Coordinates of C-alpha atoms in Angstrom, one line a residue:
Chain A
X24 CA 2.2 -40.1 -40.9
X25 CA 4.9 -37.9 -42.3
X26 CA 5.6 -34.5 -40.7
X27 CA 4.5 -32.4 -43.6
X28 CA 1.0 -34.0 -43.8
X29 CA 0.7 -33.8 -40.0
X30 CA 1.6 -30.1 -40.0
X31 CA -0.9 -29.3 -42.7
X32 CA -3.6 -31.2 -40.8
X33 CA -2.8 -29.2 -37.6
X34 CA -3.0 -25.9 -39.6
X35 CA -6.3 -26.8 -41.1
X36 CA -7.7 -27.7 -37.7
X37 CA -6.3 -24.8 -35.8
X38 CA -7.0 -22.0 -38.3
X39 CA -10.2 -23.5 -39.8
X40 CA -9.0 -23.1 -43.4
X41 CA -9.4 -25.4 -46.4
X42 CA -6.6 -27.8 -47.1
X43 CA -6.2 -26.4 -50.6
X44 CA -5.2 -23.0 -49.1
X45 CA -2.4 -24.5 -47.1
X46 CA 0.4 -24.1 -49.7
X47 CA 4.1 -24.0 -48.8
X48 CA 4.2 -20.3 -49.6
X49 CA 1.1 -19.4 -47.6
X50 CA 1.8 -16.9 -44.8
X51 CA -0.2 -17.7 -41.6
X52 CA -1.2 -14.1 -41.1
X53 CA -1.5 -12.7 -44.6
X54 CA -2.9 -15.7 -46.4
X55 CA -4.5 -17.9 -43.8
X56 CA -6.2 -15.1 -41.8
X57 CA -4.4 -15.9 -38.5
X58 CA -4.0 -13.2 -35.9
X59 CA -1.0 -12.9 -33.6
X60 CA -2.6 -15.1 -30.9
X61 CA -3.4 -17.8 -33.5
X62 CA 0.2 -18.0 -34.4
X63 CA 1.2 -18.5 -30.8
X64 CA -1.5 -21.2 -30.4
X65 CA -0.3 -22.9 -33.5
X66 CA 3.3 -23.0 -32.2
X67 CA 2.0 -24.4 -28.9
X68 CA 0.1 -27.1 -30.9
X69 CA 3.2 -28.1 -32.8
X70 CA 5.1 -28.3 -29.5
X71 CA 2.4 -30.5 -28.0
X72 CA 1.9 -32.8 -31.1
X73 CA 5.6 -33.3 -31.8
X74 CA 6.7 -33.2 -28.1
X75 CA 9.4 -30.6 -28.6
X76 CA 10.2 -27.1 -27.3
X77 CA 10.2 -24.3 -29.9
X78 CA 12.3 -21.4 -28.7
X79 CA 10.7 -17.9 -29.1
X80 CA 13.5 -16.8 -31.4
X81 CA 12.8 -19.8 -33.7
X82 CA 9.1 -19.3 -33.5
X83 CA 9.4 -15.8 -34.8
X84 CA 10.8 -17.1 -38.1
X85 CA 8.0 -19.6 -38.7
X86 CA 5.8 -17.3 -40.7
X87 CA 4.8 -19.5 -43.6
X88 CA 3.6 -23.1 -43.9
X89 CA 6.9 -24.1 -45.7
X90 CA 9.1 -22.6 -43.1
X91 CA 7.2 -24.4 -40.3
X92 CA 7.5 -27.7 -42.1
X93 CA 11.2 -27.2 -42.8
X94 CA 11.9 -26.3 -39.2
X95 CA 10.0 -29.2 -37.7
X96 CA 11.5 -31.7 -40.1
X97 CA 15.0 -30.5 -39.2
X98 CA 14.2 -30.6 -35.4
X99 CA 12.7 -34.1 -35.6
X100 CA 15.3 -35.7 -37.8
Chain B
X25 CA -27.1 -25.2 -9.5
X26 CA -24.7 -22.9 -7.7
X27 CA -23.4 -19.7 -9.4
X28 CA -19.9 -21.1 -9.9
X29 CA -20.6 -24.8 -9.9
X30 CA -17.5 -26.9 -10.6
X31 CA -15.5 -23.9 -11.8
X32 CA -11.8 -24.5 -11.2
X33 CA -10.4 -21.3 -9.5
X34 CA -6.8 -20.6 -8.6
X35 CA -6.3 -18.0 -5.9
X36 CA -2.7 -16.9 -5.0
X37 CA -1.8 -15.7 -1.5
X38 CA -5.0 -17.4 -0.3
X39 CA -3.9 -19.0 3.0
X40 CA -5.2 -16.0 4.9
X41 CA -6.6 -12.5 4.7
X42 CA -8.4 -11.2 1.6
X43 CA -7.2 -14.2 -0.4
X44 CA -8.6 -16.7 1.9
X45 CA -12.0 -14.9 2.1
X46 CA -12.1 -15.0 -1.7
X47 CA -11.3 -18.7 -1.8
X48 CA -13.8 -19.5 0.9
X49 CA -16.6 -17.6 -0.9
X50 CA -15.8 -19.1 -4.3
X51 CA -16.1 -22.5 -2.8
X52 CA -19.5 -21.6 -1.2
X53 CA -20.6 -20.7 -4.7
X54 CA -19.7 -24.2 -5.9
X55 CA -16.1 -23.6 -7.2
X56 CA -13.1 -25.8 -6.5
X57 CA -10.7 -23.4 -4.8
X58 CA -7.0 -24.0 -5.4
X59 CA -5.1 -22.2 -2.7
X60 CA -1.6 -21.1 -3.6
X61 CA 0.6 -19.7 -0.9
X62 CA 4.1 -20.0 0.5
X63 CA 3.6 -21.8 3.7
X64 CA 2.3 -25.4 3.6
X65 CA 1.1 -25.4 7.1
X66 CA -1.0 -22.3 6.6
X67 CA -2.3 -23.8 3.3
X68 CA -3.4 -27.0 5.1
X69 CA -5.3 -25.0 7.7
X70 CA -7.1 -22.9 5.0
X71 CA -8.0 -26.0 3.0
X72 CA -9.3 -27.7 6.1
X73 CA -11.5 -24.8 7.0
X74 CA -13.2 -24.9 3.6
X75 CA -13.4 -28.7 3.7
X76 CA -15.1 -28.4 7.1
X77 CA -17.9 -26.3 5.6
X78 CA -18.5 -29.1 3.0
X79 CA -17.0 -27.2 0.2
X80 CA -14.1 -28.0 -2.2
X81 CA -10.5 -26.8 -1.9
X82 CA -7.0 -28.1 -2.4
X83 CA -3.6 -26.3 -1.9
X84 CA -0.2 -26.0 -3.3
X85 CA 2.9 -24.3 -1.8
X86 CA 4.5 -22.2 -4.4
X87 CA 6.2 -18.8 -4.9
X88 CA 4.5 -16.7 -7.5
X89 CA 7.8 -15.1 -8.5
X90 CA 9.1 -18.5 -9.5
X91 CA 8.1 -19.0 -13.1
X92 CA 9.0 -22.8 -13.3
X93 CA 7.3 -23.6 -10.1
X94 CA 4.1 -21.9 -11.2
X95 CA 4.2 -23.4 -14.7
X96 CA 4.5 -26.9 -13.3
X97 CA 1.7 -26.5 -10.7
X98 CA -0.7 -25.0 -13.2
X99 CA 0.1 -28.0 -15.5
X100 CA -0.7 -30.4 -12.7
X101 CA -4.0 -28.6 -11.9
X102 CA -4.9 -28.7 -15.6
X103 CA -4.1 -32.4 -15.8
X104 CA -6.2 -33.1 -12.7
X105 CA -9.3 -31.1 -13.6
X106 CA -9.0 -30.7 -17.4
X107 CA -9.5 -26.9 -17.3
X108 CA -8.7 -23.8 -15.3
X109 CA -11.6 -21.3 -15.3
X110 CA -10.6 -18.6 -12.9
X111 CA -7.3 -17.1 -11.8
X112 CA -7.3 -14.6 -8.9
X113 CA -3.9 -12.8 -8.6
X114 CA -4.0 -11.8 -5.0
X115 CA -0.6 -12.5 -3.6
X116 CA 1.0 -9.3 -2.5
X117 CA 3.4 -7.9 0.1
X118 CA 4.3 -4.4 1.5
X119 CA 7.7 -3.1 2.5
X120 CA 6.7 0.5 3.4
X121 CA 9.1 3.3 3.9
X122 CA 9.7 6.9 2.7
X123 CA 11.1 7.0 -0.8
X124 CA 14.2 8.9 0.3
X125 CA 15.2 6.1 2.5
X126 CA 13.7 3.1 0.6
X127 CA 16.1 0.3 0.1
X128 CA 16.5 -1.0 -3.4
X129 CA 15.9 -4.5 -2.1
X130 CA 12.5 -3.4 -0.7
X131 CA 11.6 -1.9 -4.0
X132 CA 12.5 -5.1 -5.8
X133 CA 10.8 -7.4 -3.4
X134 CA 7.5 -5.6 -3.7
X135 CA 7.7 -5.3 -7.5
X136 CA 8.6 -9.0 -7.8
X137 CA 5.7 -10.4 -5.8
X138 CA 3.0 -7.9 -6.7
X139 CA 3.7 -7.1 -10.3
X140 CA 5.9 -9.8 -11.7
X141 CA 4.0 -12.5 -9.8
X142 CA 0.7 -11.3 -11.4
X143 CA 2.4 -11.3 -14.9
X144 CA 3.9 -14.8 -14.5
X145 CA 0.7 -16.4 -13.2
X146 CA -1.3 -14.7 -16.0
X147 CA 1.2 -15.9 -18.6
X148 CA 1.2 -19.5 -17.3
X149 CA -2.6 -19.8 -17.1
X150 CA -3.5 -18.1 -20.3
X151 CA -2.6 -21.0 -22.6
X152 CA -5.2 -23.1 -20.9
X153 CA -7.8 -20.4 -21.1
X154 CA -7.1 -19.6 -24.7
X155 CA -7.4 -23.2 -25.7
X156 CA -10.7 -23.3 -23.8
X157 CA -11.9 -20.1 -25.3
X158 CA -13.1 -19.1 -21.9
X159 CA -11.6 -17.7 -18.7
X160 CA -11.7 -15.0 -16.0
X161 CA -8.7 -13.3 -14.5
X162 CA -9.0 -11.0 -11.5
X163 CA -6.1 -8.9 -10.3
X164 CA -6.2 -7.5 -6.8
X165 CA -4.8 -4.0 -7.1
X166 CA -5.3 -1.3 -4.5
X167 CA -6.7 2.3 -4.3
X168 CA -3.1 3.4 -3.7
X169 CA -2.3 2.2 -7.2
X170 CA -4.7 5.0 -8.4
X171 CA -4.1 7.8 -5.9
X172 CA -0.5 7.1 -4.6
X173 CA 0.4 7.0 -1.0
X174 CA 3.3 8.6 1.0
X175 CA 5.5 5.8 2.4
X176 CA 4.3 3.3 -0.1
X177 CA 6.1 4.3 -3.4
X178 CA 7.0 0.7 -4.2
X179 CA 3.6 -0.8 -3.3
X180 CA 1.6 2.0 -5.1
X181 CA 3.8 1.7 -8.2
X182 CA 3.4 -2.1 -8.2
X183 CA -0.4 -1.8 -7.9
X184 CA -0.5 0.9 -10.6
X185 CA 1.4 -1.5 -12.7
X186 CA -1.1 -4.2 -12.0
X187 CA -3.9 -1.9 -13.3
X188 CA -2.0 -1.3 -16.6
X189 CA -1.2 -5.0 -16.9
X190 CA -5.0 -5.7 -16.4
X191 CA -5.9 -3.4 -19.3
X192 CA -3.2 -4.8 -21.6
X193 CA -4.1 -8.4 -20.9
X194 CA -7.8 -7.7 -21.3
X195 CA -7.1 -6.3 -24.7
X196 CA -4.9 -9.2 -25.7
X197 CA -7.3 -11.9 -24.5
X198 CA -10.7 -10.4 -25.3
X199 CA -10.9 -12.2 -28.7
X200 CA -10.6 -15.5 -26.9
X201 CA -13.4 -14.8 -24.5
X202 CA -11.1 -14.2 -21.5
X203 CA -12.1 -11.3 -19.3
X204 CA -9.5 -9.6 -17.1
X205 CA -10.5 -7.1 -14.4
X206 CA -8.8 -5.5 -11.4
X207 CA -10.3 -4.9 -8.0
X208 CA -8.9 -2.0 -6.0
X209 CA -9.7 -2.4 -2.3
X210 CA -9.4 0.6 0.0
X211 CA -8.9 0.3 3.7
X212 CA -9.9 -3.3 4.5
X213 CA -10.1 -4.8 8.0
X214 CA -7.6 -7.8 8.2
X215 CA -5.3 -9.4 10.7
X216 CA -2.8 -6.8 9.6
X217 CA -5.0 -3.8 10.4
X218 CA -6.2 -5.4 13.7
X219 CA -2.8 -4.5 15.1
X220 CA -3.2 -0.8 14.4
X221 CA -4.1 1.5 17.3
X222 CA -7.8 2.5 17.4
X223 CA -6.8 6.2 16.9
X224 CA -5.2 5.4 13.6
X225 CA -8.3 3.4 12.5
X226 CA -10.6 6.3 13.5
X227 CA -8.5 8.7 11.5
X228 CA -8.6 6.6 8.4
X229 CA -12.4 5.9 8.8
X230 CA -13.0 9.7 9.1
X231 CA -11.7 10.1 5.5
X232 CA -14.1 7.4 4.1
X233 CA -17.5 8.7 3.0
X234 CA -19.2 5.4 4.2
X235 CA -17.2 6.1 7.5
X236 CA -16.1 2.5 8.1
X237 CA -13.4 0.2 7.1
X238 CA -14.2 -2.4 4.5
X239 CA -14.4 -6.2 5.2
X240 CA -12.7 -9.0 3.3
X241 CA -16.2 -10.1 2.4
X242 CA -16.8 -6.8 0.6
X243 CA -13.9 -7.6 -1.6
X244 CA -14.8 -11.3 -2.0
X245 CA -18.4 -10.4 -3.0
X246 CA -17.1 -8.4 -6.0
X247 CA -14.9 -11.3 -7.0
X248 CA -17.9 -13.6 -7.1
X249 CA -19.8 -11.2 -9.3
X250 CA -16.8 -10.5 -11.7
X251 CA -16.0 -14.2 -11.9
X252 CA -19.6 -15.1 -12.8
X253 CA -21.5 -15.0 -16.1
X254 CA -23.4 -12.0 -14.8
X255 CA -20.3 -10.0 -15.5
X256 CA -19.8 -11.4 -19.0
X257 CA -19.7 -7.9 -20.7
X258 CA -17.2 -6.4 -18.2
X259 CA -13.5 -6.5 -19.0
X260 CA -10.4 -4.3 -18.6
X261 CA -11.9 -2.4 -15.7
X262 CA -10.6 -1.5 -12.3
X263 CA -13.4 -1.5 -9.7
X264 CA -12.9 0.1 -6.3
X265 CA -14.2 -1.4 -3.1
X266 CA -13.3 1.6 -0.9
X267 CA -16.4 3.0 0.7
X268 CA -16.1 6.0 -1.6
X269 CA -12.6 7.0 -0.5
X270 CA -11.7 8.2 -4.0
X271 CA -14.2 9.2 -6.7

C-alpha cells in the first residue's frame, strides 16, 4: 500500500471522518475537527504504523493532510 | 468480583512506607500491583509479601527521574498486560533544612524526584491511557504543599507543584476519560516517624483535631476509592488525609 493511501486511512480511522473530507488541503484542527490531543495521537499513530520517530519540531509543522503525507514520504524514501 | 479486579496499577516508590501499603491494598482489591523503586532487594521483599498473601505483584528497579528508564519499563508493562489502568506517583524524598542554609543540590534533588518524577511518569503513561480512553492517575502530595512548612521549603514547593500538575493534567486528559487527583497526607505514622521522640509525636498530635497520627492504611483507603469506578466523577481534586489538621 502506498504511503498516501495508508496515511488517509489512518486519519479516517483516528479522527472518525469521511474519506471524502480528507483532502490534501484539509487542516486537522480546522477542517477535520481534531483537538490538540487528537493531533498528538495521530502523530503517535504515524510513528507506530511507519516505525519512525517524528521529532516534536517536525510534528508541529504537520498541520494539514498534505503536509503529513509529504513529510512521511520524504522520511520513508 | 473484586473492586479493582485485574486492573494494572503502577506504584512508584512502593517498596516500603505509604507506597507499599498502597500496593498491598490495591492487590487485595484484585489489582496487579507493579512496584517501582530504586533498590531491587527491597522490591523483591515487597513483591514476596504481596505474593505470600495470594495476591498479584511484580517489581521493577528504576529511577523516576530517568525518562528513558521509565519509558522503557512502561512499554514493557504495556506489552505484558496490554494496558495500564492506574498510575500512583508516590516516589518522594525529603532534604530538610532552613531556607537560608539550604544547599542548591538539596533543592534540586527534592524537585527532581517529587515533581519532575511525577511529570515524567505521567507523560510516559498517558499515551497508553489516552489510547485506551480510560485511566486513573493519583499523585501523592502533602499538606505542606498547601500550608507550607518551616524547614521544608524544597519539599513544600515540590508538593505544591504536584498539586498544580494534578490540576493541569486533569484538564488536559479529562476528554479522554482519564482522571487525575492528588492526595495530601498529613502526619502519617511510618518507619521514618517511628524514629522520632515521643515528645515530638505528642506535640504534633496535639495540633491535629482527631488527635492522632494517620496510618498508611488511611492513605491507601483513599487511593482505593479514587482508583475505583465509585470515584468516576471526581477529577482535578486534592483530598487531604490529615485528621483535620488544616481546614
